[in-house]
Amino acid sequence: MHRWELSGQFPRQPDDERTDAIDALSPRLEQAISVNIGEWLLADAELDINGKDIKAHELILGKGGPLLAAQGREWLQELAKRPLSLYEVREVIKGKGLILVDMLNPDQPPVQIREKAATGFLTTWDTFGARLVWQYDSFVMSGAVYPMERATALDCLEEIKSEIEHEEGDPALERYITTSTIIDYWLDSILETKPLPQLVGRKFRGHP
């Protein structure tokens, strides 16, 4: 029999004050947390199996995993391949999509994504954490979104850059630092009393 446990936590282990704040969240924010946890489990969570850390998606896609339709397998592979990052809206194309800049990789060209719903409320310079995945013929947002006020996103960006600067170019570690920092900043922001950007609780068309 295999012994396994989840390696790492989402959210991080809360203290009593944070637990009370989480319990008091609105249904809309509870739904956002549920969506984001679900995607994190599929894309980034690791299971400690007999002392060895194994990605959850590797177990699902590997030998002995559940039977999945081709579309489902492709979607899970995309989630696993594409890291979470911070994005800035540069242009809103009403009814069609967005042009985004990866704040962590500013030298990369802007990317246009297919996202009709968000064009109704996002504006230029809005910032959020997200995972962009390739679907059919274009990039889409995967479904989990981490909206932040611009000042919060810039603080998050600086912390990620500072943490990564002290590492030796390990892509897996950089992905972990980026993911955990975005999640922590987002969780802190939703536990504050000020209203969040309208991305929270919205549904996106990125799901298969």
GROMACS .gro file of C-alpha atoms in nm, residues 66-158:
model
   93
   66PRO     CA    1  -0.807   0.754  -1.474
   67LEU     CA    2  -0.939   0.719  -1.827
   68LEU     CA    3  -0.967   1.064  -1.983
   69ALA     CA    4  -1.104   1.181  -2.313
   70ALA     CA    5  -0.840   1.316  -2.552
   71GLN     CA    6  -0.961   1.671  -2.495
   72GLY     CA    7  -0.933   1.630  -2.118
   73ARG     CA    8  -0.579   1.493  -2.142
   74GLU     CA    9  -0.473   1.777  -2.370
   75TRP     CA   10  -0.620   2.033  -2.132
   76LEU     CA   11  -0.443   1.883  -1.830
   77GLN     CA   12  -0.115   1.872  -2.023
   78GLU     CA   13  -0.156   2.241  -2.104
   79LEU     CA   14  -0.224   2.328  -1.739
   80ALA     CA   15   0.089   2.141  -1.636
   81LYS     CA   16   0.301   2.304  -1.906
   82ARG     CA   17   0.193   2.666  -1.856
   83PRO     CA   18   0.305   2.843  -1.537
   84LEU     CA   19   0.108   3.098  -1.343
   85SER     CA   20   0.225   3.454  -1.407
   86LEU     CA   21   0.130   3.818  -1.354
   87TYR     CA   22  -0.035   3.998  -1.643
   88GLU     CA   23  -0.114   4.356  -1.730
   89VAL     CA   24  -0.393   4.453  -1.969
   90ARG     CA   25  -0.262   4.666  -2.255
   91GLU     CA   26  -0.569   4.664  -2.476
   92VAL     CA   27  -0.931   4.553  -2.453
   93ILE     CA   28  -1.089   4.436  -2.779
   94LYS     CA   29  -1.458   4.456  -2.695
   95GLY     CA   30  -1.643   4.130  -2.741
   96LYS     CA   31  -1.332   3.945  -2.860
   97GLY     CA   32  -1.038   3.940  -2.626
   98LEU     CA   33  -0.747   4.110  -2.454
   99ILE     CA   34  -0.389   4.198  -2.528
  100LEU     CA   35  -0.174   4.121  -2.224
  101VAL     CA   36   0.186   4.174  -2.120
  102ASP     CA   37   0.361   3.923  -1.895
  103MET     CA   38   0.490   4.141  -1.613
  104LEU     CA   39   0.749   3.880  -1.515
  105ASN     CA   40   0.881   3.860  -1.870
  106PRO     CA   41   0.851   4.216  -2.006
  107ASP     CA   42   1.086   4.144  -2.297
  108GLN     CA   43   0.836   3.901  -2.445
  109PRO     CA   44   0.591   4.047  -2.698
  110PRO     CA   45   0.233   4.114  -2.585
  111VAL     CA   46  -0.003   3.821  -2.634
  112GLN     CA   47  -0.361   3.836  -2.757
  113ILE     CA   48  -0.602   3.604  -2.581
  114ARG     CA   49  -0.953   3.496  -2.668
  115GLU     CA   50  -1.174   3.608  -2.379
  116LYS     CA   51  -1.510   3.764  -2.458
  117ALA     CA   52  -1.662   3.788  -2.109
  118ALA     CA   53  -1.378   3.983  -1.947
  119THR     CA   54  -1.387   4.255  -2.213
  120GLY     CA   55  -1.705   4.383  -2.052
  121PHE     CA   56  -1.534   4.494  -1.731
  122LEU     CA   57  -1.155   4.490  -1.765
  123THR     CA   58  -0.973   4.808  -1.860
  124THR     CA   59  -0.622   4.900  -1.972
  125TRP     CA   60  -0.358   4.862  -1.698
  126ASP     CA   61  -0.565   4.619  -1.491
  127THR     CA   62  -0.343   4.351  -1.335
  128PHE     CA   63  -0.400   3.992  -1.232
  129GLY     CA   64  -0.237   3.654  -1.194
  130ALA     CA   65  -0.344   3.391  -1.446
  131ARG     CA   66  -0.239   3.089  -1.647
  132LEU     CA   67  -0.261   3.124  -2.026
  133VAL     CA   68  -0.317   2.798  -2.210
  134TRP     CA   69  -0.335   2.719  -2.581
  135GLN     CA   70  -0.679   2.604  -2.692
  136TYR     CA   71  -0.763   2.528  -3.053
  137ASP     CA   72  -0.606   2.827  -3.230
  138SER     CA   73  -0.537   3.085  -2.960
  139PHE     CA   74  -0.446   3.148  -2.598
  140VAL     CA   75  -0.718   3.161  -2.334
  141MET     CA   76  -0.723   3.210  -1.958
  142SER     CA   77  -0.742   2.870  -1.795
  143GLY     CA   78  -1.015   2.963  -1.548
  144ALA     CA   79  -0.826   3.037  -1.226
  145VAL     CA   80  -0.770   3.411  -1.190
  146TYR     CA   81  -0.594   3.610  -0.917
  147PRO     CA   82  -0.700   3.976  -0.955
  148MET     CA   83  -0.502   4.239  -0.766
  149GLU     CA   84  -0.498   4.613  -0.738
  150ARG     CA   85  -0.208   4.752  -0.938
  151ALA     CA   86  -0.002   4.851  -0.632
  152THR     CA   87  -0.043   4.499  -0.490
  153ALA     CA   88   0.058   4.340  -0.820
  154LEU     CA   89   0.372   4.556  -0.836
  155ASP     CA   90   0.466   4.456  -0.480
  156CYS     CA   91   0.406   4.092  -0.571
  157LEU     CA   92   0.622   4.131  -0.881
  158GLU     CA   93   0.910   4.279  -0.682
   0.00000   0.00000   0.00000
